[in-house]
Each structure stands twice: as C-alpha cells, then as structure tokens.
C-alpha cells in the first residue's frame, strides 16, 4: 500500500480497534492516530502494521496489539508533565506513543539489537524526549528516579521491588504479572502504601534477566 495511504489506515485502526473497545482518552487517540506503526515493525510485516494483532520482532519478542498499547496508555492517566520509565523498549512503538503523551521517557531494553534499532528510529522520528538504555530493566534507572509513571511491557511473575521504590508517591505503575497468561495490573503509590487494581487478562513475553532469578 502506498505510503501516503497509511494515515487512512491509522484512522481506521483507531476507530475500529480502539474506540470501538472503549478507549476514550482524546490524547491517547491522537497519539495512536499520529505514530506511524509501520515504521516500528520488521519490513516483512509492514503490510500488516495496522492489523488487530501483535507482530513478531525477532529475538522472540513482539510488538503489542494496537488496542493493548492504547489501553495501557489510557490506564496510566498520563499528563504532559510526567516523567515515565518504560521497561522493555522492544520496537519502541509504545515508547513513541508515550513520548507523545508525557514530558520525558526513559526506556530500557535488554536485547542489544532491539535497543540499538529503537534508539536510531526514535532519533529519526525526532522523539528527542525519549532516552534509550540497553540493559536489564529490573533495577530501573535510579539516577533519573523518581518517576511519575512506570510502564512494564514484559511479564515478570512478581512486582519488582526496585521499580516500586523508584515510583513517586501519587504515581502509577502499569505491569503485566504472571506466567503464560497474565493480569495487567495498575498500582497507585500512596503515602500509606500500594493500591493494586487488576485491569485486563493479557499475554506478554516473559521478563528476562534478573526477573527470572527472583520469586
């Protein structure tokens, strides 16, 4: 399909896959209409970039289904002044959506080739507020903590304590937790502790690195 037709595809994706399922946040919908998902998928899957499904990235990783990206972004209740930590950059599609919604995005990818590609693509698309680190995200990014929002896009079997520590009081933490099928959880950090809410059954790739060594 011609390059100049892809906006029509994005508009249809948002209307048919996202609005139709109940996502209402106008800022999220604008971001989903704007970010060119076809730039973030491997070339052999470009024709399917706006389909209602995750797609393979290689390295046993996937780019999330558009609806899940939008749902998580809305659930985070992002504000233009927020500083966000993302664990699991992957293709950087979610990163780009976050960069449209928040002030600064700090994102960590454990797989070197994906991290390097993501860094180059975010630079090419002029997302100068997105900062990429290659490494294990389990310990977070302490020198830039605390964060208003923490996003995790791979599934550990528990909630990583180092990430909880780097979340501001009043902050939101969005994370899939579990093994083969997971629960997407939103955690609010309050003065008196954590308030946890189950949002949706999901299926993410497992979180690797130090997460696998913890219980």
Tab-separated table of C-alpha atoms in Angstrom:
chain	number	residue	atom	x	y	z
A	1	UNK	CA	0.000	0.000	0.000
A	2	UNK	CA	1.233	3.459	-0.846
A	3	UNK	CA	2.992	5.367	1.911
A	4	UNK	CA	0.541	8.274	1.667
A	5	UNK	CA	-2.399	5.932	2.376
A	6	UNK	CA	-1.186	4.932	5.808
A	7	UNK	CA	-2.913	7.782	7.670
A	8	UNK	CA	-6.221	6.364	6.481
A	9	UNK	CA	-5.181	3.003	7.928
A	10	UNK	CA	-4.280	4.600	11.255
A	11	UNK	CA	-7.600	6.396	11.420
A	12	UNK	CA	-9.431	3.143	10.739
A	13	UNK	CA	-7.295	1.298	13.300
A	14	UNK	CA	-8.171	3.825	15.979
A	15	UNK	CA	-11.875	3.845	15.175
A	16	UNK	CA	-12.390	0.114	14.663
A	17	UNK	CA	-9.928	-1.427	17.109
A	18	UNK	CA	-9.550	1.149	19.880
A	19	UNK	CA	-12.528	3.487	20.145
A	20	UNK	CA	-14.864	0.562	19.469
A	21	UNK	CA	-13.429	-1.229	22.524
A	22	UNK	CA	-13.975	1.702	24.840
A	23	UNK	CA	-10.760	3.758	24.896
A	24	UNK	CA	-11.860	7.386	25.249
A	25	UNK	CA	-8.818	9.471	26.235
A	26	UNK	CA	-8.507	12.016	23.419
A	27	UNK	CA	-4.762	12.498	23.908
A	28	UNK	CA	-4.209	8.744	23.602
A	29	UNK	CA	-6.386	8.567	20.481
A	30	UNK	CA	-4.451	11.468	18.902
A	31	UNK	CA	-1.147	9.730	19.649
A	32	UNK	CA	-2.365	6.458	18.157
A	33	UNK	CA	-3.504	8.280	15.019
A	34	UNK	CA	-0.150	10.054	14.714
A	35	UNK	CA	2.553	7.449	15.455
A	36	UNK	CA	3.425	5.524	12.250
A	37	UNK	CA	3.248	1.923	13.477
A	38	UNK	CA	4.516	0.625	10.127
A	39	UNK	CA	7.895	2.221	10.891
A	40	UNK	CA	8.252	0.054	14.009
A	41	UNK	CA	7.635	-3.402	12.530
A	42	UNK	CA	10.053	-5.552	10.507
A	43	UNK	CA	9.836	-4.862	6.783
A	44	UNK	CA	8.213	-8.211	6.017
A	45	UNK	CA	5.258	-7.316	8.253
A	46	UNK	CA	4.735	-3.714	7.109
A	47	UNK	CA	1.583	-4.637	5.210
A	48	UNK	CA	0.078	-5.901	8.488
A	49	UNK	CA	1.195	-2.944	10.606
A	50	UNK	CA	-2.334	-1.723	11.313
A	51	UNK	CA	-3.894	-5.130	11.856
A	52	UNK	CA	-5.606	-6.032	15.124
A	53	UNK	CA	-2.798	-8.218	16.418
A	54	UNK	CA	0.723	-8.301	17.840
A	55	UNK	CA	3.518	-8.896	15.317
A	56	UNK	CA	6.915	-10.642	15.601
A	57	UNK	CA	10.022	-8.511	16.053
A	58	UNK	CA	12.569	-11.311	16.099
A	59	UNK	CA	14.588	-12.293	19.167
A	60	UNK	CA	11.379	-13.960	20.496
A	61	UNK	CA	9.830	-10.548	21.034
A	62	UNK	CA	6.669	-8.936	19.693
A	63	UNK	CA	5.181	-5.508	19.055
A	64	UNK	CA	1.963	-5.270	21.052
A	65	UNK	CA	-1.522	-5.189	19.547
A	66	UNK	CA	-2.587	-1.551	18.974
A	67	UNK	CA	-5.529	-1.865	21.366
A	68	UNK	CA	-3.253	-3.012	24.197
A	69	UNK	CA	-0.894	-0.079	23.602
A	70	UNK	CA	-3.832	2.330	23.744
A	71	UNK	CA	-5.454	0.621	26.741
A	72	UNK	CA	-2.248	0.708	28.782
A	73	UNK	CA	-1.582	4.311	27.817
A	74	UNK	CA	-5.059	5.356	28.929
A	75	UNK	CA	-4.797	3.323	32.147
A	76	UNK	CA	-1.618	5.197	33.089
A	77	UNK	CA	-3.526	8.506	33.188
A	78	UNK	CA	-0.565	10.294	31.654
A	79	UNK	CA	-0.061	14.043	31.967
A	80	UNK	CA	2.092	16.287	29.743
A	81	UNK	CA	4.420	16.994	32.688
A	82	UNK	CA	5.041	13.328	33.582
A	83	UNK	CA	8.407	11.600	33.655
A	84	UNK	CA	7.978	7.958	32.609
A	85	UNK	CA	10.127	4.856	32.978
A	86	UNK	CA	9.439	2.094	30.458
A	87	UNK	CA	10.880	-1.388	30.922
A	88	UNK	CA	11.016	-3.311	27.645
A	89	UNK	CA	11.523	-0.914	24.740
A	90	UNK	CA	11.088	-3.618	22.100
A	91	UNK	CA	10.180	-1.971	18.803
A	92	UNK	CA	9.823	1.451	20.550
A	93	UNK	CA	6.231	1.798	19.308
A	94	UNK	CA	4.852	2.081	22.836
A	95	UNK	CA	7.779	4.394	23.622
A	96	UNK	CA	6.783	6.726	20.793
A	97	UNK	CA	3.160	6.789	21.954
A	98	UNK	CA	4.329	7.612	25.482
A	99	UNK	CA	6.598	10.331	24.082
A	100	UNK	CA	3.536	11.966	22.522
A	101	UNK	CA	1.785	11.989	25.907
A	102	UNK	CA	4.428	12.780	28.533
A	103	UNK	CA	7.390	15.086	29.042
A	104	UNK	CA	10.292	12.623	29.302
A	105	UNK	CA	10.505	8.885	28.615
A	106	UNK	CA	13.347	6.742	29.952
A	107	UNK	CA	13.200	3.313	28.346
A	108	UNK	CA	15.365	0.217	28.901
A	109	UNK	CA	15.776	-2.726	26.509
A	110	UNK	CA	17.698	-5.859	27.476
A	111	UNK	CA	18.268	-7.131	23.894
A	112	UNK	CA	21.106	-5.188	22.266
A	113	UNK	CA	19.964	-5.232	18.605
A	114	UNK	CA	16.440	-4.141	19.537
A	115	UNK	CA	17.742	-1.385	21.788
A	116	UNK	CA	20.089	-0.042	19.136
A	117	UNK	CA	17.413	-0.119	16.447
A	118	UNK	CA	14.909	1.577	18.769
A	119	UNK	CA	17.390	4.313	19.609
A	120	UNK	CA	18.038	5.038	15.951
A	121	UNK	CA	14.375	5.014	14.998
A	122	UNK	CA	13.299	7.317	17.840
A	123	UNK	CA	16.059	9.731	16.796
A	124	UNK	CA	14.999	9.522	13.133
A	125	UNK	CA	11.394	10.312	14.083
A	126	UNK	CA	12.598	13.173	16.317
A	127	UNK	CA	11.377	11.861	19.625
A	128	UNK	CA	14.078	13.773	21.465
A	129	UNK	CA	12.277	13.296	24.796
A	130	UNK	CA	12.767	9.510	24.604
A	131	UNK	CA	16.011	8.240	26.149
A	132	UNK	CA	17.096	4.637	25.490
A	133	UNK	CA	19.346	2.495	27.662
A	134	UNK	CA	20.429	-1.036	26.790
A	135	UNK	CA	20.496	-3.283	29.847
A	136	UNK	CA	18.418	-5.174	32.393
A	137	UNK	CA	15.462	-3.060	33.454
A	138	UNK	CA	14.727	-4.970	36.670
A	139	UNK	CA	16.689	-2.441	38.734
A	140	UNK	CA	15.156	0.522	36.919
A	141	UNK	CA	17.038	3.750	36.156
A	142	UNK	CA	17.971	5.073	39.579
A	143	UNK	CA	19.781	8.228	38.515
A	144	UNK	CA	16.594	9.544	36.892
A	145	UNK	CA	14.182	8.403	39.601
A	146	UNK	CA	11.643	9.062	40.934
A	147	UNK	CA	9.130	8.603	38.110
A	148	UNK	CA	5.509	9.680	37.802
A	149	UNK	CA	4.641	6.568	35.802
A	150	UNK	CA	6.348	3.210	35.316
A	151	UNK	CA	5.386	1.031	32.351
A	152	UNK	CA	6.469	-2.599	32.040
A	153	UNK	CA	5.885	-4.316	28.697
A	154	UNK	CA	7.202	-7.790	29.569
A	155	UNK	CA	5.782	-10.032	32.260
A	156	UNK	CA	7.587	-10.942	35.487
A	157	UNK	CA	5.923	-13.385	37.893
A	158	UNK	CA	6.004	-10.743	40.641
A	159	UNK	CA	6.136	-6.977	41.026
A	160	UNK	CA	9.807	-5.853	41.052
A	161	UNK	CA	10.531	-4.030	44.304
A	162	UNK	CA	13.309	-1.825	42.820
A	163	UNK	CA	10.745	-0.360	40.417
A	164	UNK	CA	8.221	0.267	43.169
A	165	UNK	CA	10.920	2.180	45.054
A	166	UNK	CA	11.528	4.427	42.018
A	167	UNK	CA	7.861	5.401	41.682
A	168	UNK	CA	6.768	8.728	43.148
A	169	UNK	CA	4.075	8.879	45.784
A	170	UNK	CA	0.989	9.610	43.713
A	171	UNK	CA	2.493	7.744	40.752
A	172	UNK	CA	1.028	4.968	38.624
A	173	UNK	CA	2.611	1.620	37.759
A	174	UNK	CA	1.273	-0.446	34.827
A	175	UNK	CA	2.590	-4.019	34.642
A	176	UNK	CA	1.545	-7.467	33.378
A	177	UNK	CA	2.141	-10.050	36.113
A	178	UNK	CA	2.085	-13.839	35.789
A	179	UNK	CA	3.370	-16.706	33.699
A	180	UNK	CA	1.756	-17.898	30.447
A	181	UNK	CA	-1.335	-15.690	30.768
A	182	UNK	CA	-1.051	-12.620	32.912
A	183	UNK	CA	-3.100	-9.980	34.643
A	184	UNK	CA	-2.440	-6.398	33.645
A	185	UNK	CA	-2.235	-4.538	36.945
A	186	UNK	CA	-2.354	-0.837	37.799
A	187	UNK	CA	-0.693	0.129	41.062
A	188	UNK	CA	-1.123	3.507	42.711
A	189	UNK	CA	1.545	4.504	45.217
A	190	UNK	CA	0.097	6.400	48.173
A	191	UNK	CA	1.507	7.752	51.428
A	192	UNK	CA	0.114	4.696	53.216
A	193	UNK	CA	1.190	2.050	50.693
A	194	UNK	CA	0.251	0.491	47.359
A	195	UNK	CA	-3.254	0.206	45.935
A	196	UNK	CA	-3.437	-2.556	43.321
A	197	UNK	CA	-6.127	-2.992	40.670
A	198	UNK	CA	-6.472	-5.801	38.101
A	199	UNK	CA	-7.417	-4.373	34.704
A	200	UNK	CA	-7.294	-6.999	31.975
A	201	UNK	CA	-6.137	-10.522	31.112
A	202	UNK	CA	-3.183	-10.236	28.728
A	203	UNK	CA	-0.378	-12.224	27.128
A	204	UNK	CA	3.112	-10.664	27.112
A	205	UNK	CA	6.543	-12.181	26.583
A	206	UNK	CA	8.269	-13.078	29.878
A	207	UNK	CA	10.537	-10.556	31.562
A	208	UNK	CA	14.095	-11.886	31.343
A	209	UNK	CA	17.326	-11.057	33.162
A	210	UNK	CA	17.234	-10.602	36.935
A	211	UNK	CA	13.436	-11.017	36.970
A	212	UNK	CA	13.832	-14.730	36.264
A	213	UNK	CA	16.099	-15.165	39.251
A	214	UNK	CA	13.613	-13.641	41.700
A	215	UNK	CA	10.464	-15.147	43.161
